[in-house]
């Protein structure tokens, strides 16, 4: 059996093509060559390693990436992000090939809401509208009425008539933040959370704020309420990035995954960005799922067009409805990639 066939055989277990690469290979040059040869587009989330961000055709948050995936005329979408994002890209563009450097790049938030359990839960509230954060599986999207991302969540909630009850899944922190922002008390929250945004240390952040009184403290709405209560600004990754560009402050303490600091530093080289520390011995918060993708895996998935994201047609047909609703509302509200 040749090397590729052996690696393909192990794909289910490993999640990526485990093929040795010449350590002297110029990965940047080779990836750029493959991009042209295959008419491929690399879409990268802000939480990817900086070298992956640097080679991407588009870097964005979950909403921007979905909009780009829908709009692209490339033949192959190379998704440098996590599995639910690549699934969304596939649902939006089912005729295109979508590859992900590592199929095991999952998401704790998405895992916290298995569709069969959610279906039972939903039966208790038959009159409620189901709004799911895009950070969920394709299966969950098939039982969702409208999707949202952290950029457009408030707009999506406000698009639902006030008297209607809402089930919000899977992120209880984003859900609680939205309840507060929109004043909706008829919202039932699924009990899920992101492992990265849930472990910021209140004590260490307070200490940093005392040490840097001139810094603005900014946070992602997936963080817990006691962290958000301290924030000068709350927003999705792209909104946080924009805030650091537009705000006259020279220093920012940033409570989200540390990958975003790369774009913040590139956009505002004279400003100082301090990652908010978690409740452990690390200095910053990395998402272990996002960081499964590497330049080597990116190169291999482009060269061999594997691992590929495959979805059943009925999952695409049913799951897409809630994404299309989100895209329409976002477009009307002026959200652009
Ligand atoms: P956004 O991309 O919407 O900011 O969400 C962050 C996130 O956790 C993605 O996994
Ligand atoms: Fe999932 Fe959190 Fe990682 Fe985003 S940062 S992919 S929500 S675990």
XYZ file of C-alpha atoms and ligand atoms in Angstrom:
355
model
C 0.000 0.000 0.000
C 1.434 3.424 -0.882
C 1.909 6.253 1.626
C -1.219 8.171 0.592
C -3.474 5.095 0.732
C -2.128 4.281 4.218
C -2.725 7.864 5.411
C -6.271 7.851 3.975
C -6.970 4.598 5.797
C -6.038 6.293 9.071
C -7.991 9.499 8.384
C -10.988 8.607 10.563
C -8.779 7.920 13.567
C -6.215 10.695 13.093
C -8.377 13.411 11.518
C -5.603 14.507 9.157
C -3.296 13.068 6.510
C -0.275 11.805 8.389
C 2.305 11.992 5.597
C 5.893 13.096 6.128
C 6.875 16.326 4.411
C 10.395 17.356 3.464
C 11.367 19.663 6.389
C 13.170 21.942 3.914
C 10.071 22.478 1.805
C 8.985 26.110 1.430
C 5.438 25.582 2.656
C 4.308 29.132 1.880
C 5.454 28.851 -1.757
C 3.923 25.376 -2.166
C 0.582 26.394 -0.642
C 0.433 29.465 -2.884
C 1.199 27.255 -5.900
C -1.586 24.820 -4.974
C -3.977 27.717 -4.483
C -3.473 28.805 -8.093
C -3.364 25.302 -9.609
C -6.599 24.246 -7.935
C -8.431 27.578 -7.948
C -8.748 27.249 -4.175
C -9.579 29.854 -1.553
C -8.199 29.683 1.989
C -10.622 31.014 4.581
C -9.115 31.406 8.059
C -10.651 32.271 11.403
C -8.903 34.873 13.594
C -8.044 32.117 16.087
C -5.706 30.313 13.658
C -1.928 30.347 14.034
C -0.517 33.610 12.666
C 1.347 31.884 9.792
C -1.979 30.404 8.602
C -3.650 33.826 8.874
C -0.795 35.301 6.827
C -1.348 32.942 3.903
C -5.161 33.076 3.942
C -7.190 34.823 1.241
C -9.678 35.965 3.826
C -9.464 36.155 7.619
C -12.635 36.732 9.553
C -15.069 35.869 12.289
C -17.760 33.237 11.936
C -20.184 35.527 10.092
C -17.592 36.954 7.686
C -16.316 33.467 6.902
C -19.839 32.190 6.153
C -20.472 35.195 3.891
C -17.207 34.588 2.023
C -17.940 30.868 1.704
C -21.295 31.708 0.139
C -19.870 34.305 -2.258
C -16.716 32.595 -3.519
C -16.295 31.349 -7.080
C -13.284 29.203 -6.169
C -13.517 25.478 -6.951
C -12.251 24.361 -3.558
C -12.803 25.983 -0.148
C -9.934 25.295 2.231
C -11.293 26.018 5.667
C -8.683 26.895 8.274
C -11.004 26.851 11.247
C -13.060 24.263 13.087
C -15.474 21.590 11.912
C -18.790 23.428 12.398
C -17.448 26.339 10.303
C -16.435 24.039 7.449
C -19.843 22.324 7.659
C -21.529 25.721 7.354
C -19.381 26.507 4.295
C -20.424 23.179 2.756
C -24.111 23.834 3.458
C -23.849 27.253 1.834
C -21.982 25.920 -1.159
C -22.887 22.218 -1.491
C -21.461 21.773 -4.983
C -17.993 22.894 -3.945
C -15.336 20.754 -2.378
C -14.672 21.864 1.213
C -11.529 20.594 2.908
C -10.415 21.075 6.509
C -6.748 20.507 7.489
C -7.817 18.411 10.503
C -11.295 16.881 10.765
C -10.853 16.592 14.529
C -10.689 20.358 14.893
C -13.950 20.343 16.842
C -15.518 22.735 19.344
C -16.462 22.206 23.003
C -19.480 24.449 22.577
C -20.768 22.527 19.591
C -20.153 19.228 21.454
C -22.131 20.471 24.455
C -25.395 20.260 22.515
C -26.041 16.861 20.884
C -29.004 17.100 18.484
C -30.956 14.058 19.868
C -30.880 15.491 23.428
C -31.778 18.933 22.167
C -34.791 17.547 20.271
C -36.197 16.121 23.534
C -35.548 19.423 25.320
C -37.230 21.396 22.536
C -40.417 19.306 22.814
C -41.104 20.935 26.204
C -41.439 24.339 24.483
C -43.387 23.696 21.266
C -44.268 27.379 20.726
C -40.740 28.726 21.111
C -38.507 29.865 18.253
C -35.157 28.043 18.258
C -32.160 30.331 17.774
C -28.834 28.492 17.615
C -25.411 30.034 17.725
C -23.588 28.984 14.562
C -21.099 27.144 16.833
C -23.176 23.946 16.653
C -23.333 20.809 14.533
C -25.063 20.520 11.175
C -27.509 18.127 12.907
C -28.470 20.832 15.417
C -28.981 23.280 12.570
C -31.622 20.917 11.119
C -33.788 21.530 14.235
C -33.068 25.272 14.448
C -35.299 28.091 13.174
C -32.665 30.850 12.905
C -28.907 30.746 13.311
C -26.804 33.593 14.635
C -23.161 34.470 15.223
C -21.680 36.672 17.908
C -21.676 39.611 15.412
C -25.374 39.520 14.564
C -26.941 37.772 17.588
C -28.623 40.883 18.974
C -30.090 41.778 15.558
C -31.369 38.225 15.104
C -33.042 38.158 18.551
C -34.621 41.567 17.897
C -36.024 40.281 14.574
C -38.270 37.864 16.495
C -41.606 39.276 17.734
C -41.341 40.313 21.407
C -44.201 38.084 22.559
C -42.549 34.937 21.141
C -40.614 32.650 23.483
C -37.070 31.755 22.369
C -34.872 28.728 23.027
C -31.242 29.797 22.688
C -28.577 27.117 22.174
C -25.891 26.100 22.856
C -24.013 28.957 24.621
C -25.499 29.949 27.981
C -23.039 32.853 28.362
C -23.878 34.457 25.023
C -27.551 33.696 25.753
C -27.441 35.438 29.147
C -25.662 38.418 27.574
C -28.388 38.643 24.899
C -31.143 38.425 27.516
C -29.589 41.392 29.253
C -29.014 43.393 26.038
C -32.451 42.794 24.515
C -34.493 42.691 27.747
C -36.072 39.380 26.646
C -37.087 37.429 29.717
C -38.852 34.726 27.688
C -35.583 33.102 26.598
C -34.715 29.539 27.653
C -30.980 28.808 27.579
C -29.265 25.521 26.757
C -26.531 24.807 29.292
C -23.444 24.869 27.025
C -20.229 26.891 27.079
C -16.937 27.423 25.284
C -13.985 25.897 27.140
C -11.752 28.801 26.069
C -13.972 31.714 27.062
C -15.156 30.101 30.273
C -11.826 29.983 32.035
C -10.764 33.625 32.199
C -9.572 34.559 35.667
C -11.522 37.386 37.291
C -8.756 37.864 39.834
C -5.884 38.021 37.320
C -7.820 40.361 35.027
C -8.575 42.691 37.955
C -4.878 42.707 38.802
C -3.947 43.542 35.196
C -6.504 46.360 35.132
C -4.955 47.836 38.276
C -1.436 47.529 36.793
C -2.592 49.139 33.500
C -5.195 51.768 34.401
C -4.842 53.281 30.902
C -5.858 50.018 29.190
C -9.335 49.270 27.865
C -10.646 45.840 28.835
C -12.455 44.180 25.909
C -14.194 40.795 25.879
C -16.021 38.305 23.662
C -19.671 37.617 24.632
C -18.881 33.903 25.094
C -17.192 34.936 28.379
C -19.004 34.538 31.678
C -21.155 37.394 33.006
C -18.754 38.313 35.839
C -16.018 38.913 33.214
C -18.335 40.790 30.828
C -19.457 43.039 33.697
C -15.903 44.435 33.865
C -15.569 45.098 30.109
C -15.361 48.510 28.437
C -16.448 46.860 25.189
C -18.028 43.496 24.279
C -18.079 42.142 20.744
C -17.377 39.349 18.264
C -13.775 38.885 17.163
C -14.183 41.250 14.189
C -15.941 43.825 16.382
C -13.140 43.619 18.961
C -10.564 44.110 16.211
C -12.441 47.137 14.862
C -12.726 48.630 18.345
C -8.948 48.436 18.868
C -8.375 50.164 15.503
C -10.908 52.943 16.080
C -10.400 53.620 19.789
C -7.805 56.176 20.811
C -6.567 54.046 23.742
C -3.034 52.721 23.303
C -3.406 49.609 25.440
C -5.991 46.805 25.479
C -6.524 43.774 27.710
C -8.171 41.248 25.419
C -10.450 38.479 26.732
C -10.842 36.082 23.837
C -8.719 33.472 22.081
C -5.203 34.819 21.675
C -5.020 34.272 17.879
C -6.863 37.570 17.318
C -3.916 39.501 18.776
C -2.005 38.898 15.534
C -4.439 41.010 13.458
C -4.728 43.603 16.248
C -0.954 44.035 16.284
C -0.750 44.199 12.484
C -3.523 46.805 12.326
C -2.187 48.982 15.177
C 1.566 48.348 15.476
C 2.128 51.108 18.004
C -0.555 49.864 20.409
C -0.060 47.308 23.191
C -2.251 44.197 23.434
C -2.294 42.109 26.590
C -4.048 38.732 26.451
C -6.395 38.249 29.422
C -5.094 35.316 31.499
C -7.028 32.145 32.218
C -7.504 30.311 35.542
C -4.466 28.123 35.015
C -0.725 28.505 34.638
C -0.884 29.717 31.001
C -0.465 33.395 30.157
C -3.076 33.401 27.422
C -5.968 31.351 26.101
C -5.515 29.150 23.051
C -8.330 27.058 21.602
C -6.895 23.526 21.325
C -9.336 22.733 18.511
C -8.452 25.757 16.380
C -4.778 25.104 16.984
C -4.945 21.545 15.631
C -4.533 23.084 12.169
C -0.929 23.558 11.115
C 0.808 24.740 7.957
C 1.845 21.131 7.214
C -1.745 19.874 7.494
C -2.935 22.824 5.411
C -0.464 21.935 2.651
C -1.392 18.236 2.729
C -5.148 18.829 2.632
C -4.716 21.108 -0.379
C -2.408 18.736 -2.204
C -4.526 15.611 -1.698
C -7.922 17.378 -1.308
C -8.551 15.448 1.889
C -9.974 15.340 4.535
C -13.131 16.539 2.859
C -16.291 17.690 4.634
C -19.163 15.512 3.429
C -22.785 16.000 4.491
C -25.975 14.104 3.608
C -28.140 16.034 1.156
C -31.108 16.043 3.585
C -28.897 17.527 6.344
C -27.810 20.226 3.894
C -31.415 20.907 2.809
C -32.822 21.073 6.360
C -29.802 22.679 8.030
C -29.446 25.407 5.468
C -32.832 26.970 6.163
C -31.739 28.507 9.497
C -28.468 29.753 7.952
C -30.292 31.346 5.002
C -32.604 33.174 7.436
C -29.576 34.461 9.324
C -27.866 35.565 6.096
C -30.976 37.443 4.908
C -31.418 39.296 8.213
C -27.686 40.094 8.354
C -27.701 41.427 4.788
C -30.709 43.635 5.492
C -28.929 44.935 8.614
C -25.823 45.813 6.583
C -23.348 43.156 7.805
C -20.625 42.685 5.174
C -17.675 40.261 5.040
P -16.823 34.763 16.361
O -16.046 34.244 15.226
O -18.273 34.972 16.004
O -16.235 35.952 17.025
O -16.865 33.583 17.467
C -15.728 33.202 18.134
C -15.579 31.753 18.265
O -15.516 31.214 19.328
C -15.471 30.976 17.086
O -15.265 29.661 17.431
Fe -15.365 26.300 20.063
Fe -14.573 27.993 21.916
Fe -12.763 26.918 20.298
Fe -14.525 28.738 19.365
S -12.925 29.081 20.849
S -13.945 26.789 18.413
S -16.332 28.252 20.602
S -14.041 25.807 21.785
